[in-house]
Coordinates of N, CA, C and O in Angstrom, one line a residue:
M1 N 43.8 88.6 103.7 CA 45.2 88.3 103.5 C 45.9 89.1 104.6 O 45.5 90.2 105.0
N2 N 47.0 88.5 105.1 CA 47.8 89.3 106.0 C 48.7 90.3 105.3 O 49.0 90.1 104.1
R3 N 49.2 91.2 106.0 CA 50.0 92.2 105.4 C 51.4 91.6 105.2 O 51.9 90.8 106.0
I4 N 52.1 92.1 104.1 CA 53.4 91.6 103.8 C 54.4 92.8 103.9 O 54.1 93.8 103.4
K5 N 55.5 92.6 104.6 CA 56.5 93.7 104.8 C 57.3 93.7 103.5 O 57.9 92.7 103.1
I6 N 57.4 94.9 102.9 CA 58.2 95.1 101.7 C 59.1 96.3 101.9 O 59.0 97.1 102.9
K7 N 60.1 96.5 101.0 CA 61.0 97.6 101.0 C 61.2 98.0 99.5 O 61.6 97.2 98.7
L8 N 60.9 99.3 99.2 CA 61.2 99.8 97.9 C 62.4 100.7 97.9 O 62.3 101.7 98.6
E9 N 63.5 100.3 97.3 CA 64.8 101.0 97.5 C 65.3 101.9 96.4 O 66.3 102.5 96.5
S10 N 64.5 102.0 95.3 CA 64.9 102.8 94.2 C 63.7 103.3 93.5 O 62.6 102.7 93.5
P11 N 63.9 104.4 92.7 CA 62.8 104.8 91.8 C 62.2 103.8 90.9 O 61.1 103.7 90.6
E12 N 63.2 103.0 90.3 CA 62.8 101.9 89.4 C 61.9 100.8 90.1 O 60.9 100.3 89.6
Q13 N 62.3 100.5 91.4 CA 61.5 99.5 92.2 C 60.1 100.1 92.4 O 59.1 99.4 92.4
V14 N 60.0 101.4 92.8 CA 58.7 102.0 93.1 C 57.9 102.0 91.8 O 56.7 101.6 91.9
T15 N 58.4 102.3 90.7 CA 57.6 102.3 89.4 C 57.2 100.9 89.1 O 56.0 100.7 88.7
G16 N 58.1 99.9 89.2 CA 57.7 98.5 89.0 C 56.6 98.1 89.9 O 55.7 97.4 89.5
F17 N 56.7 98.5 91.2 CA 55.7 98.1 92.1 C 54.3 98.7 91.8 O 53.3 98.0 91.8
I18 N 54.3 100.0 91.4 CA 53.1 100.6 91.1 C 52.5 100.0 89.8 O 51.2 99.7 89.8
N19 N 53.3 99.7 88.8 CA 52.8 99.0 87.6 C 52.2 97.6 87.9 O 51.2 97.2 87.4
L20 N 52.9 96.9 88.8 CA 52.4 95.6 89.3 C 51.1 95.7 89.9 O 50.1 95.0 89.6
C21 N 50.9 96.6 90.8 CA 49.6 96.8 91.6 C 48.5 97.3 90.6 O 47.3 96.9 90.8
S22 N 48.8 98.0 89.6 CA 47.9 98.6 88.7 C 47.2 97.5 87.8 O 46.2 97.7 87.2
K23 N 47.8 96.3 87.7 CA 47.3 95.2 86.9 C 46.1 94.5 87.6 O 45.4 93.8 87.0
Y24 N 45.9 94.8 88.9 CA 44.9 94.1 89.6 C 43.6 95.0 89.8 O 43.7 96.2 90.0
N25 N 42.5 94.3 89.9 CA 41.2 95.0 90.1 C 41.0 95.3 91.6 O 40.3 96.2 91.9
N26 N 41.5 94.4 92.5 CA 41.3 94.6 93.9 C 42.0 95.8 94.4 O 43.0 96.3 93.8
D27 N 41.5 96.4 95.5 CA 42.2 97.5 96.2 C 43.5 97.0 96.8 O 43.5 95.9 97.4
I28 N 44.5 97.8 96.8 CA 45.8 97.4 97.4 C 46.3 98.6 98.2 O 46.4 99.7 97.7
N29 N 46.5 98.4 99.5 CA 46.9 99.4 100.4 C 48.3 99.2 100.9 O 48.8 98.1 101.1
L30 N 49.1 100.3 101.0 CA 50.3 100.4 101.8 C 50.2 101.0 103.1 O 49.4 102.0 103.3
Y31 N 50.8 100.5 104.1 CA 50.7 100.9 105.5 C 52.0 101.5 105.9 O 53.0 100.7 106.0
D32 N 52.1 102.7 106.2 CA 53.4 103.4 106.7 C 53.1 104.0 108.0 O 52.6 105.1 108.1
G33 N 53.2 103.2 109.1 CA 52.8 103.6 110.4 C 51.3 103.8 110.5 O 50.6 102.8 110.1
S34 N 50.8 105.0 110.8 CA 49.3 105.1 110.8 C 48.7 105.6 109.5 O 47.6 105.8 109.4
M35 N 49.6 105.8 108.5 CA 49.2 106.3 107.2 C 48.8 105.1 106.3 O 49.5 104.1 106.3
V36 N 47.7 105.2 105.5 CA 47.3 104.2 104.6 C 47.4 104.9 103.2 O 46.8 106.0 103.0
I37 N 48.1 104.3 102.3 CA 48.3 104.8 100.9 C 47.8 103.9 99.9 O 48.0 102.6 100.0
D38 N 47.2 104.4 98.9 CA 46.7 103.6 97.7 C 48.0 103.1 97.0 O 48.7 104.0 96.5
A39 N 48.2 101.8 96.8 CA 49.4 101.3 96.2 C 49.4 101.6 94.7 O 50.5 101.4 94.1
K40 N 48.3 102.0 94.1 CA 48.3 102.3 92.7 C 48.5 103.8 92.4 O 48.5 104.3 91.3
S41 N 48.7 104.6 93.5 CA 48.9 106.0 93.4 C 50.3 106.4 93.3 O 51.2 106.2 94.2
V42 N 50.7 107.0 92.1 CA 52.1 107.3 91.9 C 52.6 108.4 92.9 O 53.7 108.2 93.6
I43 N 51.8 109.4 93.2 CA 52.2 110.4 94.1 C 52.3 109.8 95.5 O 53.2 110.1 96.3
G44 N 51.3 109.0 95.9 CA 51.3 108.4 97.2 C 52.5 107.5 97.5 O 53.1 107.6 98.5
V45 N 52.8 106.6 96.5 CA 53.9 105.7 96.8 C 55.2 106.4 96.7 O 56.1 106.1 97.5
F46 N 55.4 107.4 95.8 CA 56.7 108.1 95.8 C 56.8 109.0 97.0 O 57.9 109.4 97.3
G47 N 55.7 109.2 97.7 CA 55.8 110.0 98.9 C 56.4 109.3 100.1 O 56.7 109.9 101.2
I48 N 56.5 108.0 100.0 CA 57.0 107.2 101.1 C 58.6 107.2 101.0 O 59.1 107.1 99.9
Q49 N 59.2 107.3 102.1 CA 60.7 107.3 102.1 C 61.2 106.0 101.5 O 60.8 104.9 101.9
M50 N 62.1 106.1 100.5 CA 62.7 104.9 99.9 C 63.5 104.2 100.9 O 64.2 104.8 101.7
G51 N 63.5 102.9 100.9 CA 64.3 102.1 101.7 C 63.7 101.8 103.1 O 64.2 101.0 103.9
K52 N 62.5 102.4 103.3 CA 61.8 102.2 104.6 C 60.9 100.9 104.5 O 60.3 100.7 103.5
E53 N 60.9 100.2 105.5 CA 60.0 99.0 105.6 C 58.5 99.5 105.7 O 58.2 100.3 106.5
I54 N 57.7 99.0 104.8 CA 56.3 99.2 104.8 C 55.5 97.9 104.6 O 56.1 96.9 104.3
E55 N 54.2 98.0 104.8 CA 53.4 96.8 104.7 C 52.4 97.0 103.5 O 51.9 98.1 103.3
V56 N 52.2 95.9 102.8 CA 51.2 95.9 101.7 C 50.2 94.9 101.9 O 50.4 93.8 102.5
E57 N 48.9 95.2 101.5 CA 47.8 94.3 101.7 C 46.8 94.4 100.5 O 46.5 95.6 100.2
M58 N 46.5 93.3 99.9 CA 45.4 93.4 98.9 C 44.1 93.1 99.6 O 44.0 92.1 100.3
L59 N 43.1 93.9 99.3 CA 41.8 93.7 99.8 C 40.9 93.1 98.7 O 41.1 93.3 97.6
G60 N 39.9 92.3 99.1 CA 39.0 91.8 98.2 C 38.7 90.3 98.4 O 39.3 89.7 99.3
A61 N 37.8 89.8 97.6 CA 37.3 88.4 97.8 C 37.9 87.5 96.8 O 37.7 86.2 96.9
D62 N 38.5 88.0 95.7 CA 39.0 87.1 94.7 C 40.3 86.4 95.2 O 41.4 87.0 95.1
K63 N 40.2 85.2 95.7 CA 41.3 84.5 96.3 C 42.4 84.2 95.3 O 43.6 84.3 95.7
D64 N 42.0 83.9 94.1 CA 43.1 83.6 93.1 C 43.9 84.8 92.7 O 45.1 84.8 92.6
E65 N 43.2 86.0 92.7 CA 44.0 87.2 92.4 C 44.9 87.6 93.6 O 46.0 88.0 93.3
I66 N 44.4 87.4 94.7 CA 45.3 87.7 96.0 C 46.5 86.8 95.9 O 47.6 87.2 96.2
K67 N 46.3 85.5 95.7 CA 47.4 84.5 95.7 C 48.4 84.9 94.6 O 49.6 84.9 94.8
E68 N 47.9 85.3 93.4 CA 48.8 85.7 92.3 C 49.6 87.0 92.8 O 50.9 87.1 92.5
F69 N 48.9 87.9 93.4 CA 49.6 89.1 93.8 C 50.7 88.8 94.9 O 51.8 89.3 94.8
V70 N 50.4 87.9 95.8 CA 51.4 87.6 96.8 C 52.6 87.0 96.2 O 53.7 87.3 96.5
N71 N 52.4 86.1 95.2 CA 53.6 85.5 94.5 C 54.4 86.6 93.7 O 55.6 86.5 93.7
N72 N 53.7 87.6 93.2 CA 54.4 88.6 92.4 C 55.1 89.6 93.2 O 56.1 90.2 92.8
V73 N 54.6 89.9 94.4 CA 55.2 90.9 95.3 C 56.4 90.4 96.1 O 57.1 91.2 96.7
R74 N 56.7 89.1 96.0 CA 57.8 88.5 96.7 C 59.1 89.2 96.5 O 60.0 89.3 97.3
K75 N 59.3 89.7 95.3 CA 60.6 90.3 95.0 C 60.8 91.6 95.8 O 62.0 92.1 95.9
Y76 N 59.8 92.2 96.4 CA 60.0 93.4 97.2 C 59.9 93.0 98.7 O 60.1 93.9 99.5
K77 N 59.7 91.7 99.0 CA 59.5 91.4 100.4 C 60.8 91.5 101.2 O 61.9 91.3 100.7
V78 N 60.6 91.9 102.4 CA 61.8 92.1 103.4 C 62.2 90.7 103.8 O 61.4 89.9 104.3
S79 N 63.5 90.5 103.7 CA 64.1 89.2 104.2 C 64.3 89.3 105.7 O 64.7 90.3 106.2
I80 N 63.9 88.3 106.4 CA 64.0 88.3 107.9 C 65.3 87.6 108.3 O 65.9 86.8 107.7

């Protein structure tokens, strides 16, 4: 899967995003420059500056789970 640019602008969005990611078995990474953060890690995700554009990517072979994740993460997607 390609990376998707997202923006988490409030503590509520961060919490919702972490809860969403925690529902999946596949690994999900956030990319903040050269840093890679586990998207299921409360401390890791809250350590990212709110309102900053970051990229998210689900890793794994389960295509259906990846497709579902992409649909669910759209609410955090950066509008171009």
